[in-house]
Amino acid sequence: MFYAIVGEDRPDSLPARLAARPAHVERLKALQNEGRLLLAGPFPAIDSPDPGPAGFTGSLIVAEFASLAAAKEWANADPYFAAGVYQAVTVRPFNKALPA
């Protein structure tokens, strides 16, 4: 089943986000290589694909896991969480409807 993982960034977390990004992306690529990643990306803090120093307000990851517990375990081990980028992480089951 798919699960939506929503991480909410702490204020002024851009330096920590940039430092932890390579390890974060490596984990996402592992999910992609396993065929389990549906989508992933950040929420820009301003209406721009490149928010510059405004940074980001969080991230969305939708990926397949064996259970809600497994998805939460994966999310809690994310480098952004460990680096203090995220102030909160929510994990919920997700049903992909479209595109079919």
PDB file of N, CA and C in Angstrom:
ATOM      1  N   MET A   1       0.843  -1.175   0.000  1.00  0.00           N
ATOM      2  CA  MET A   1       0.000   0.000   0.000  1.00  0.00           C
ATOM      3  C   MET A   1       0.891   1.242   0.000  1.00  0.00           C
ATOM      4  N   PHE A   2       0.346   2.319  -0.579  1.00  0.00           N
ATOM      5  CA  PHE A   2       1.058   3.587  -0.562  1.00  0.00           C
ATOM      6  C   PHE A   2       0.779   4.331   0.741  1.00  0.00           C
ATOM      7  N   TYR A   3       1.773   5.145   1.141  1.00  0.00           N
ATOM      8  CA  TYR A   3       1.648   6.004   2.314  1.00  0.00           C
ATOM      9  C   TYR A   3       2.177   7.383   1.956  1.00  0.00           C
ATOM     10  N   ALA A   4       1.474   8.417   2.421  1.00  0.00           N
ATOM     11  CA  ALA A   4       1.911   9.798   2.242  1.00  0.00           C
ATOM     12  C   ALA A   4       2.666  10.215   3.491  1.00  0.00           C
ATOM     13  N   ILE A   5       3.875  10.673   3.292  1.00  0.00           N
ATOM     14  CA  ILE A   5       4.722  11.164   4.377  1.00  0.00           C
ATOM     15  C   ILE A   5       4.873  12.664   4.169  1.00  0.00           C
ATOM     16  N   VAL A   6       4.400  13.443   5.138  1.00  0.00           N
ATOM     17  CA  VAL A   6       4.481  14.896   5.052  1.00  0.00           C
ATOM     18  C   VAL A   6       5.364  15.382   6.194  1.00  0.00           C
ATOM     19  N   GLY A   7       6.497  15.978   5.832  1.00  0.00           N
ATOM     20  CA  GLY A   7       7.388  16.570   6.818  1.00  0.00           C
ATOM     21  C   GLY A   7       7.212  18.069   6.825  1.00  0.00           C
ATOM     22  N   GLU A   8       7.088  18.657   8.015  1.00  0.00           N
ATOM     23  CA  GLU A   8       6.968  20.102   8.166  1.00  0.00           C
ATOM     24  C   GLU A   8       8.301  20.654   8.661  1.00  0.00           C
ATOM     25  N   ASP A   9       8.874  21.570   7.890  1.00  0.00           N
ATOM     26  CA  ASP A   9      10.166  22.148   8.256  1.00  0.00           C
ATOM     27  C   ASP A   9      10.061  23.090   9.451  1.00  0.00           C
ATOM     28  N   ARG A  10      11.120  23.100  10.241  1.00  0.00           N
ATOM     29  CA  ARG A  10      11.264  24.111  11.295  1.00  0.00           C
ATOM     30  C   ARG A  10      11.580  25.443  10.619  1.00  0.00           C
ATOM     31  N   PRO A  11      11.250  26.554  11.263  1.00  0.00           N
ATOM     32  CA  PRO A  11      11.669  27.847  10.706  1.00  0.00           C
ATOM     33  C   PRO A  11      13.197  27.908  10.593  1.00  0.00           C
ATOM     34  N   ASP A  12      13.661  28.553   9.564  1.00  0.00           N
ATOM     35  CA  ASP A  12      15.098  28.777   9.348  1.00  0.00           C
ATOM     36  C   ASP A  12      15.910  27.483   9.266  1.00  0.00           C
ATOM     37  N   SER A  13      15.325  26.458   8.690  1.00  0.00           N
ATOM     38  CA  SER A  13      16.004  25.157   8.604  1.00  0.00           C
ATOM     39  C   SER A  13      16.742  24.938   7.287  1.00  0.00           C
ATOM     40  N   LEU A  14      16.771  25.947   6.420  1.00  0.00           N
ATOM     41  CA  LEU A  14      17.380  25.762   5.098  1.00  0.00           C
ATOM     42  C   LEU A  14      18.826  25.285   5.168  1.00  0.00           C
ATOM     43  N   PRO A  15      19.704  25.845   6.026  1.00  0.00           N
ATOM     44  CA  PRO A  15      21.079  25.330   6.065  1.00  0.00           C
ATOM     45  C   PRO A  15      21.147  23.844   6.443  1.00  0.00           C
ATOM     46  N   ALA A  16      20.343  23.424   7.396  1.00  0.00           N
ATOM     47  CA  ALA A  16      20.325  22.011   7.790  1.00  0.00           C
ATOM     48  C   ALA A  16      19.756  21.147   6.668  1.00  0.00           C
ATOM     49  N   ARG A  17      18.752  21.658   5.970  1.00  0.00           N
ATOM     50  CA  ARG A  17      18.158  20.932   4.844  1.00  0.00           C
ATOM     51  C   ARG A  17      19.203  20.712   3.751  1.00  0.00           C
ATOM     52  N   LEU A  18      19.924  21.757   3.406  1.00  0.00           N
ATOM     53  CA  LEU A  18      20.930  21.638   2.346  1.00  0.00           C
ATOM     54  C   LEU A  18      22.041  20.662   2.743  1.00  0.00           C
ATOM     55  N   ALA A  19      22.436  20.679   3.998  1.00  0.00           N
ATOM     56  CA  ALA A  19      23.495  19.774   4.465  1.00  0.00           C
ATOM     57  C   ALA A  19      23.045  18.316   4.447  1.00  0.00           C
ATOM     58  N   ALA A  20      21.788  18.064   4.789  1.00  0.00           N
ATOM     59  CA  ALA A  20      21.282  16.687   4.870  1.00  0.00           C
ATOM     60  C   ALA A  20      20.713  16.180   3.549  1.00  0.00           C
ATOM     61  N   ARG A  21      20.584  17.058   2.553  1.00  0.00           N
ATOM     62  CA  ARG A  21      19.919  16.687   1.299  1.00  0.00           C
ATOM     63  C   ARG A  21      20.547  15.487   0.588  1.00  0.00           C
ATOM     64  N   PRO A  22      21.872  15.395   0.453  1.00  0.00           N
ATOM     65  CA  PRO A  22      22.420  14.236  -0.267  1.00  0.00           C
ATOM     66  C   PRO A  22      21.996  12.894   0.338  1.00  0.00           C
ATOM     67  N   ALA A  23      22.018  12.786   1.650  1.00  0.00           N
ATOM     68  CA  ALA A  23      21.613  11.524   2.303  1.00  0.00           C
ATOM     69  C   ALA A  23      20.115  11.297   2.152  1.00  0.00           C
ATOM     70  N   HIS A  24      19.333  12.370   2.221  1.00  0.00           N
ATOM     71  CA  HIS A  24      17.883  12.274   2.044  1.00  0.00           C
ATOM     72  C   HIS A  24      17.556  11.764   0.635  1.00  0.00           C
ATOM     73  N   VAL A  25      18.183  12.354  -0.369  1.00  0.00           N
ATOM     74  CA  VAL A  25      17.930  11.967  -1.763  1.00  0.00           C
ATOM     75  C   VAL A  25      18.401  10.537  -2.022  1.00  0.00           C
ATOM     76  N   GLU A  26      19.484  10.138  -1.405  1.00  0.00           N
ATOM     77  CA  GLU A  26      19.979   8.760  -1.565  1.00  0.00           C
ATOM     78  C   GLU A  26      18.923   7.745  -1.111  1.00  0.00           C
ATOM     79  N   ARG A  27      18.265   8.017   0.010  1.00  0.00           N
ATOM     80  CA  ARG A  27      17.211   7.108   0.489  1.00  0.00           C
ATOM     81  C   ARG A  27      16.021   7.087  -0.473  1.00  0.00           C
ATOM     82  N   LEU A  28      15.686   8.250  -1.030  1.00  0.00           N
ATOM     83  CA  LEU A  28      14.585   8.309  -1.990  1.00  0.00           C
ATOM     84  C   LEU A  28      14.931   7.539  -3.260  1.00  0.00           C
ATOM     85  N   LYS A  29      16.180   7.653  -3.710  1.00  0.00           N
ATOM     86  CA  LYS A  29      16.602   6.908  -4.897  1.00  0.00           C
ATOM     87  C   LYS A  29      16.560   5.410  -4.650  1.00  0.00           C
ATOM     88  N   ALA A  30      16.845   4.984  -3.428  1.00  0.00           N
ATOM     89  CA  ALA A  30      16.745   3.557  -3.100  1.00  0.00           C
ATOM     90  C   ALA A  30      15.298   3.089  -3.235  1.00  0.00           C
ATOM     91  N   LEU A  31      14.342   3.884  -2.738  1.00  0.00           N
ATOM     92  CA  LEU A  31      12.927   3.542  -2.922  1.00  0.00           C
ATOM     93  C   LEU A  31      12.569   3.502  -4.403  1.00  0.00           C
ATOM     94  N   GLN A  32      13.075   4.471  -5.165  1.00  0.00           N
ATOM     95  CA  GLN A  32      12.799   4.516  -6.599  1.00  0.00           C
ATOM     96  C   GLN A  32      13.356   3.283  -7.301  1.00  0.00           C
ATOM     97  N   ASN A  33      14.575   2.910  -6.962  1.00  0.00           N
ATOM     98  CA  ASN A  33      15.194   1.740  -7.595  1.00  0.00           C
ATOM     99  C   ASN A  33      14.455   0.454  -7.262  1.00  0.00           C
ATOM    100  N   GLU A  34      13.780   0.425  -6.116  1.00  0.00           N
ATOM    101  CA  GLU A  34      12.980  -0.737  -5.716  1.00  0.00           C
ATOM    102  C   GLU A  34      11.576  -0.688  -6.315  1.00  0.00           C
ATOM    103  N   GLY A  35      11.255   0.391  -7.059  1.00  0.00           N
ATOM    104  CA  GLY A  35       9.935   0.533  -7.668  1.00  0.00           C
ATOM    105  C   GLY A  35       8.852   0.905  -6.672  1.00  0.00           C
ATOM    106  N   ARG A  36       9.224   1.503  -5.529  1.00  0.00           N
ATOM    107  CA  ARG A  36       8.268   1.797  -4.466  1.00  0.00           C
ATOM    108  C   ARG A  36       7.929   3.278  -4.337  1.00  0.00           C
ATOM    109  N   LEU A  37       8.641   4.151  -5.045  1.00  0.00           N
ATOM    110  CA  LEU A  37       8.426   5.589  -4.915  1.00  0.00           C
ATOM    111  C   LEU A  37       7.432   6.066  -5.965  1.00  0.00           C
ATOM    112  N   LEU A  38       6.342   6.683  -5.520  1.00  0.00           N
ATOM    113  CA  LEU A  38       5.364   7.255  -6.443  1.00  0.00           C
ATOM    114  C   LEU A  38       5.741   8.692  -6.781  1.00  0.00           C
ATOM    115  N   LEU A  39       6.072   9.492  -5.766  1.00  0.00           N
ATOM    116  CA  LEU A  39       6.524  10.857  -5.989  1.00  0.00           C
ATOM    117  C   LEU A  39       7.169  11.389  -4.716  1.00  0.00           C
ATOM    118  N   ALA A  40       7.970  12.430  -4.885  1.00  0.00           N
ATOM    119  CA  ALA A  40       8.609  13.080  -3.744  1.00  0.00           C
ATOM    120  C   ALA A  40       9.034  14.481  -4.152  1.00  0.00           C
ATOM    121  N   GLY A  41       8.955  15.404  -3.220  1.00  0.00           N
ATOM    122  CA  GLY A  41       9.418  16.753  -3.486  1.00  0.00           C
ATOM    123  C   GLY A  41       9.128  17.689  -2.334  1.00  0.00           C
ATOM    124  N   PRO A  42       9.774  18.859  -2.383  1.00  0.00           N
ATOM    125  CA  PRO A  42       9.609  19.841  -1.314  1.00  0.00           C
ATOM    126  C   PRO A  42       8.478  20.832  -1.604  1.00  0.00           C
ATOM    127  N   PHE A  43       8.042  21.511  -0.539  1.00  0.00           N
ATOM    128  CA  PHE A  43       7.081  22.600  -0.636  1.00  0.00           C
ATOM    129  C   PHE A  43       7.854  23.921  -0.554  1.00  0.00           C
ATOM    130  N   PRO A  44       7.998  24.670  -1.659  1.00  0.00           N
ATOM    131  CA  PRO A  44       8.693  25.958  -1.593  1.00  0.00           C
ATOM    132  C   PRO A  44       7.946  26.922  -0.664  1.00  0.00           C
ATOM    133  N   ALA A  45       8.689  27.740   0.057  1.00  0.00           N
ATOM    134  CA  ALA A  45       8.101  28.702   0.987  1.00  0.00           C
ATOM    135  C   ALA A  45       7.425  29.866   0.262  1.00  0.00           C
ATOM    136  N   ILE A  46       7.797  30.063  -1.008  1.00  0.00           N
ATOM    137  CA  ILE A  46       7.173  31.109  -1.821  1.00  0.00           C
ATOM    138  C   ILE A  46       6.731  30.491  -3.139  1.00  0.00           C
ATOM    139  N   ASP A  47       5.951  31.220  -3.886  1.00  0.00           N
ATOM    140  CA  ASP A  47       5.399  30.721  -5.151  1.00  0.00           C
ATOM    141  C   ASP A  47       6.463  30.763  -6.247  1.00  0.00           C
ATOM    142  N   SER A  48       7.408  29.820  -6.148  1.00  0.00           N
ATOM    143  CA  SER A  48       8.514  29.766  -7.099  1.00  0.00           C
ATOM    144  C   SER A  48       9.129  28.373  -7.051  1.00  0.00           C
ATOM    145  N   PRO A  49       9.503  27.817  -8.210  1.00  0.00           N
ATOM    146  CA  PRO A  49      10.162  26.508  -8.181  1.00  0.00           C
ATOM    147  C   PRO A  49      11.541  26.567  -7.533  1.00  0.00           C
ATOM    148  N   ASP A  50      12.150  27.748  -7.505  1.00  0.00           N
ATOM    149  CA  ASP A  50      13.439  27.942  -6.833  1.00  0.00           C
ATOM    150  C   ASP A  50      13.269  29.075  -5.828  1.00  0.00           C
ATOM    151  N   PRO A  51      12.946  28.746  -4.568  1.00  0.00           N
ATOM    152  CA  PRO A  51      12.645  29.786  -3.592  1.00  0.00           C
ATOM    153  C   PRO A  51      13.864  30.506  -3.034  1.00  0.00           C
ATOM    154  N   GLY A  52      15.070  30.083  -3.422  1.00  0.00           N
ATOM    155  CA  GLY A  52      16.275  30.736  -2.941  1.00  0.00           C
ATOM    156  C   GLY A  52      16.337  30.745  -1.427  1.00  0.00           C
ATOM    157  N   PRO A  53      16.731  31.873  -0.826  1.00  0.00           N
ATOM    158  CA  PRO A  53      16.895  31.916   0.621  1.00  0.00           C
ATOM    159  C   PRO A  53      15.590  31.789   1.403  1.00  0.00           C
ATOM    160  N   ALA A  54      14.426  31.916   0.729  1.00  0.00           N
ATOM    161  CA  ALA A  54      13.150  31.722   1.427  1.00  0.00           C
ATOM    162  C   ALA A  54      13.008  30.271   1.882  1.00  0.00           C
ATOM    163  N   GLY A  55      13.653  29.366   1.147  1.00  0.00           N
ATOM    164  CA  GLY A  55      13.669  27.960   1.548  1.00  0.00           C
ATOM    165  C   GLY A  55      12.367  27.227   1.303  1.00  0.00           C
ATOM    166  N   PHE A  56      12.112  26.275   2.170  1.00  0.00           N
ATOM    167  CA  PHE A  56      10.990  25.361   2.013  1.00  0.00           C
ATOM    168  C   PHE A  56      10.218  25.252   3.324  1.00  0.00           C
ATOM    169  N   THR A  57       8.968  24.815   3.210  1.00  0.00           N
ATOM    170  CA  THR A  57       8.142  24.635   4.403  1.00  0.00           C
ATOM    171  C   THR A  57       7.962  23.165   4.760  1.00  0.00           C
ATOM    172  N   GLY A  58       8.446  22.281   3.909  1.00  0.00           N
ATOM    173  CA  GLY A  58       8.311  20.855   4.174  1.00  0.00           C
ATOM    174  C   GLY A  58       8.480  20.039   2.917  1.00  0.00           C
ATOM    175  N   SER A  59       8.097  18.770   3.027  1.00  0.00           N
ATOM    176  CA  SER A  59       8.251  17.830   1.917  1.00  0.00           C
ATOM    177  C   SER A  59       7.086  16.854   1.893  1.00  0.00           C
ATOM    178  N   LEU A  60       6.840  16.303   0.706  1.00  0.00           N
ATOM    179  CA  LEU A  60       5.854  15.241   0.520  1.00  0.00           C
ATOM    180  C   LEU A  60       6.540  14.062  -0.145  1.00  0.00           C
ATOM    181  N   ILE A  61       6.343  12.900   0.429  1.00  0.00           N
ATOM    182  CA  ILE A  61       6.834  11.651  -0.156  1.00  0.00           C
ATOM    183  C   ILE A  61       5.652  10.694  -0.187  1.00  0.00           C
ATOM    184  N   VAL A  62       5.398  10.091  -1.333  1.00  0.00           N
ATOM    185  CA  VAL A  62       4.384   9.047  -1.436  1.00  0.00           C
ATOM    186  C   VAL A  62       5.103   7.807  -1.938  1.00  0.00           C
ATOM    187  N   ALA A  63       5.083   6.771  -1.104  1.00  0.00           N
ATOM    188  CA  ALA A  63       5.824   5.557  -1.431  1.00  0.00           C
ATOM    189  C   ALA A  63       5.097   4.344  -0.877  1.00  0.00           C
ATOM    190  N   GLU A  64       5.473   3.196  -1.405  1.00  0.00           N
ATOM    191  CA  GLU A  64       4.860   1.931  -0.998  1.00  0.00           C
ATOM    192  C   GLU A  64       5.655   1.307   0.152  1.00  0.00           C
ATOM    193  N   PHE A  65       4.916   0.893   1.175  1.00  0.00           N
ATOM    194  CA  PHE A  65       5.499   0.201   2.321  1.00  0.00           C
ATOM    195  C   PHE A  65       4.597  -0.971   2.683  1.00  0.00           C
ATOM    196  N   ALA A  66       5.130  -1.912   3.438  1.00  0.00           N
ATOM    197  CA  ALA A  66       4.372  -3.100   3.826  1.00  0.00           C
ATOM    198  C   ALA A  66       3.272  -2.776   4.823  1.00  0.00           C
ATOM    199  N   SER A  67       3.441  -1.697   5.596  1.00  0.00           N
ATOM    200  CA  SER A  67       2.465  -1.344   6.624  1.00  0.00           C
ATOM    201  C   SER A  67       2.654   0.113   7.041  1.00  0.00           C
ATOM    202  N   LEU A  68       1.680   0.610   7.772  1.00  0.00           N
ATOM    203  CA  LEU A  68       1.788   1.956   8.321  1.00  0.00           C
ATOM    204  C   LEU A  68       2.982   2.042   9.270  1.00  0.00           C
ATOM    205  N   ALA A  69       3.168   1.009  10.059  1.00  0.00           N
ATOM    206  CA  ALA A  69       4.303   0.987  10.990  1.00  0.00           C
ATOM    207  C   ALA A  69       5.631   1.055  10.238  1.00  0.00           C
ATOM    208  N   ALA A  70       5.735   0.331   9.126  1.00  0.00           N
ATOM    209  CA  ALA A  70       6.973   0.353   8.334  1.00  0.00           C
ATOM    210  C   ALA A  70       7.196   1.726   7.716  1.00  0.00           C
ATOM    211  N   ALA A  71       6.137   2.377   7.264  1.00  0.00           N
ATOM    212  CA  ALA A  71       6.257   3.718   6.692  1.00  0.00           C
ATOM    213  C   ALA A  71       6.702   4.717   7.760  1.00  0.00           C
ATOM    214  N   LYS A  72       6.130   4.613   8.955  1.00  0.00           N
ATOM    215  CA  LYS A  72       6.529   5.511  10.047  1.00  0.00           C
ATOM    216  C   LYS A  72       7.981   5.270  10.449  1.00  0.00           C
ATOM    217  N   GLU A  73       8.382   4.026  10.487  1.00  0.00           N
ATOM    218  CA  GLU A  73       9.772   3.701  10.831  1.00  0.00           C
ATOM    219  C   GLU A  73      10.729   4.311   9.808  1.00  0.00           C
ATOM    220  N   TRP A  74      10.394   4.177   8.524  1.00  0.00           N
ATOM    221  CA  TRP A  74      11.226   4.750   7.464  1.00  0.00           C
ATOM    222  C   TRP A  74      11.277   6.269   7.609  1.00  0.00           C
ATOM    223  N   ALA A  75      10.124   6.905   7.827  1.00  0.00           N
ATOM    224  CA  ALA A  75      10.065   8.367   7.943  1.00  0.00           C
ATOM    225  C   ALA A  75      10.876   8.863   9.132  1.00  0.00           C
ATOM    226  N   ASN A  76      10.806   8.163  10.237  1.00  0.00           N
ATOM    227  CA  ASN A  76      11.523   8.592  11.439  1.00  0.00           C
ATOM    228  C   ASN A  76      13.035   8.427  11.306  1.00  0.00           C
ATOM    229  N   ALA A  77      13.482   7.648  10.334  1.00  0.00           N
ATOM    230  CA  ALA A  77      14.920   7.464  10.093  1.00  0.00           C
ATOM    231  C   ALA A  77      15.444   8.394   8.995  1.00  0.00           C
ATOM    232  N   ASP A  78      14.587   9.285   8.494  1.00  0.00           N
ATOM    233  CA  ASP A  78      14.993  10.189   7.419  1.00  0.00           C
ATOM    234  C   ASP A  78      16.079  11.156   7.901  1.00  0.00           C
ATOM    235  N   PRO A  79      17.100  11.403   7.088  1.00  0.00           N
ATOM    236  CA  PRO A  79      18.149  12.350   7.463  1.00  0.00           C
ATOM    237  C   PRO A  79      17.626  13.757   7.785  1.00  0.00           C
ATOM    238  N   TYR A  80      16.545  14.191   7.144  1.00  0.00           N
ATOM    239  CA  TYR A  80      15.987  15.508   7.470  1.00  0.00           C
ATOM    240  C   TYR A  80      15.450  15.523   8.897  1.00  0.00           C
ATOM    241  N   PHE A  81      14.844  14.434   9.317  1.00  0.00           N
ATOM    242  CA  PHE A  81      14.335  14.345  10.684  1.00  0.00           C
ATOM    243  C   PHE A  81      15.503  14.337  11.670  1.00  0.00           C
ATOM    244  N   ALA A  82      16.521  13.535  11.382  1.00  0.00           N
ATOM    245  CA  ALA A  82      17.689  13.433  12.263  1.00  0.00           C
ATOM    246  C   ALA A  82      18.449  14.758  12.354  1.00  0.00           C
ATOM    247  N   ALA A  83      18.468  15.536  11.259  1.00  0.00           N
ATOM    248  CA  ALA A  83      19.196  16.805  11.231  1.00  0.00           C
ATOM    249  C   ALA A  83      18.396  17.965  11.822  1.00  0.00           C
ATOM    250  N   GLY A  84      17.163  17.702  12.229  1.00  0.00           N
ATOM    251  CA  GLY A  84      16.348  18.759  12.801  1.00  0.00           C
ATOM    252  C   GLY A  84      15.677  19.655  11.783  1.00  0.00           C
ATOM    253  N   VAL A  85      15.635  19.231  10.531  1.00  0.00           N
ATOM    254  CA  VAL A  85      14.936  20.003   9.504  1.00  0.00           C
ATOM    255  C   VAL A  85      13.436  19.957   9.767  1.00  0.00           C
ATOM    256  N   TYR A  86      12.918  18.766  10.025  1.00  0.00           N
ATOM    257  CA  TYR A  86      11.489  18.592  10.254  1.00  0.00           C
ATOM    258  C   TYR A  86      11.148  18.823  11.720  1.00  0.00           C
ATOM    259  N   GLN A  87      10.091  19.605  11.954  1.00  0.00           N
ATOM    260  CA  GLN A  87       9.577  19.764  13.301  1.00  0.00           C
ATOM    261  C   GLN A  87       8.451  18.774  13.566  1.00  0.00           C
ATOM    262  N   ALA A  88       7.867  18.252  12.492  1.00  0.00           N
ATOM    263  CA  ALA A  88       6.803  17.262  12.624  1.00  0.00           C
ATOM    264  C   ALA A  88       6.740  16.439  11.347  1.00  0.00           C
ATOM    265  N   VAL A  89       6.365  15.181  11.502  1.00  0.00           N
ATOM    266  CA  VAL A  89       6.190  14.285  10.358  1.00  0.00           C
ATOM    267  C   VAL A  89       4.865  13.546  10.547  1.00  0.00           C
ATOM    268  N   THR A  90       4.056  13.568   9.495  1.00  0.00           N
ATOM    269  CA  THR A  90       2.777  12.860   9.501  1.00  0.00           C
ATOM    270  C   THR A  90       2.837  11.769   8.442  1.00  0.00           C
ATOM    271  N   VAL A  91       2.365  10.587   8.787  1.00  0.00           N
ATOM    272  CA  VAL A  91       2.326   9.465   7.841  1.00  0.00           C
ATOM    273  C   VAL A  91       0.891   8.951   7.812  1.00  0.00           C
ATOM    274  N   ARG A  92       0.347   8.867   6.586  1.00  0.00           N
ATOM    275  CA  ARG A  92      -1.041   8.403   6.423  1.00  0.00           C
ATOM    276  C   ARG A  92      -1.138   7.465   5.231  1.00  0.00           C
ATOM    277  N   PRO A  93      -2.049   6.497   5.295  1.00  0.00           N
ATOM    278  CA  PRO A  93      -2.298   5.661   4.121  1.00  0.00           C
ATOM    279  C   PRO A  93      -2.782   6.528   2.959  1.00  0.00           C
ATOM    280  N   PHE A  94      -2.436   6.111   1.742  1.00  0.00           N
ATOM    281  CA  PHE A  94      -2.752   6.890   0.548  1.00  0.00           C
ATOM    282  C   PHE A  94      -3.214   5.935  -0.539  1.00  0.00           C
ATOM    283  N   ASN A  95      -4.366   6.223  -1.142  1.00  0.00           N
ATOM    284  CA  ASN A  95      -4.863   5.467  -2.286  1.00  0.00           C
ATOM    285  C   ASN A  95      -4.691   6.303  -3.545  1.00  0.00           C
ATOM    286  N   LYS A  96      -3.899   5.825  -4.480  1.00  0.00           N
ATOM    287  CA  LYS A  96      -3.703   6.510  -5.746  1.00  0.00           C
ATOM    288  C   LYS A  96      -4.912   6.230  -6.627  1.00  0.00           C
ATOM    289  N   ALA A  97      -5.606   7.282  -7.043  1.00  0.00           N
ATOM    290  CA  ALA A  97      -6.782   7.129  -7.902  1.00  0.00           C
ATOM    291  C   ALA A  97      -6.456   7.499  -9.352  1.00  0.00           C
ATOM    292  N   LEU A  98      -5.781   8.616  -9.550  1.00  0.00           N
ATOM    293  CA  LEU A  98      -5.467   9.090 -10.891  1.00  0.00           C
ATOM    294  C   LEU A  98      -4.048   9.649 -10.908  1.00  0.00           C
ATOM    295  N   PRO A  99      -3.364   9.621 -12.010  1.00  0.00           N
ATOM    296  CA  PRO A  99      -3.785   8.935 -13.234  1.00  0.00           C
ATOM    297  C   PRO A  99      -3.788   7.422 -13.021  1.00  0.00           C
ATOM    298  N   ALA A 100      -4.692   6.800 -13.743  1.00  0.00           N
ATOM    299  CA  ALA A 100      -4.864   5.343 -13.623  1.00  0.00           C
ATOM    300  C   ALA A 100      -3.745   4.613 -14.322  1.00  0.00           C
TER     301      ALA A 100
END
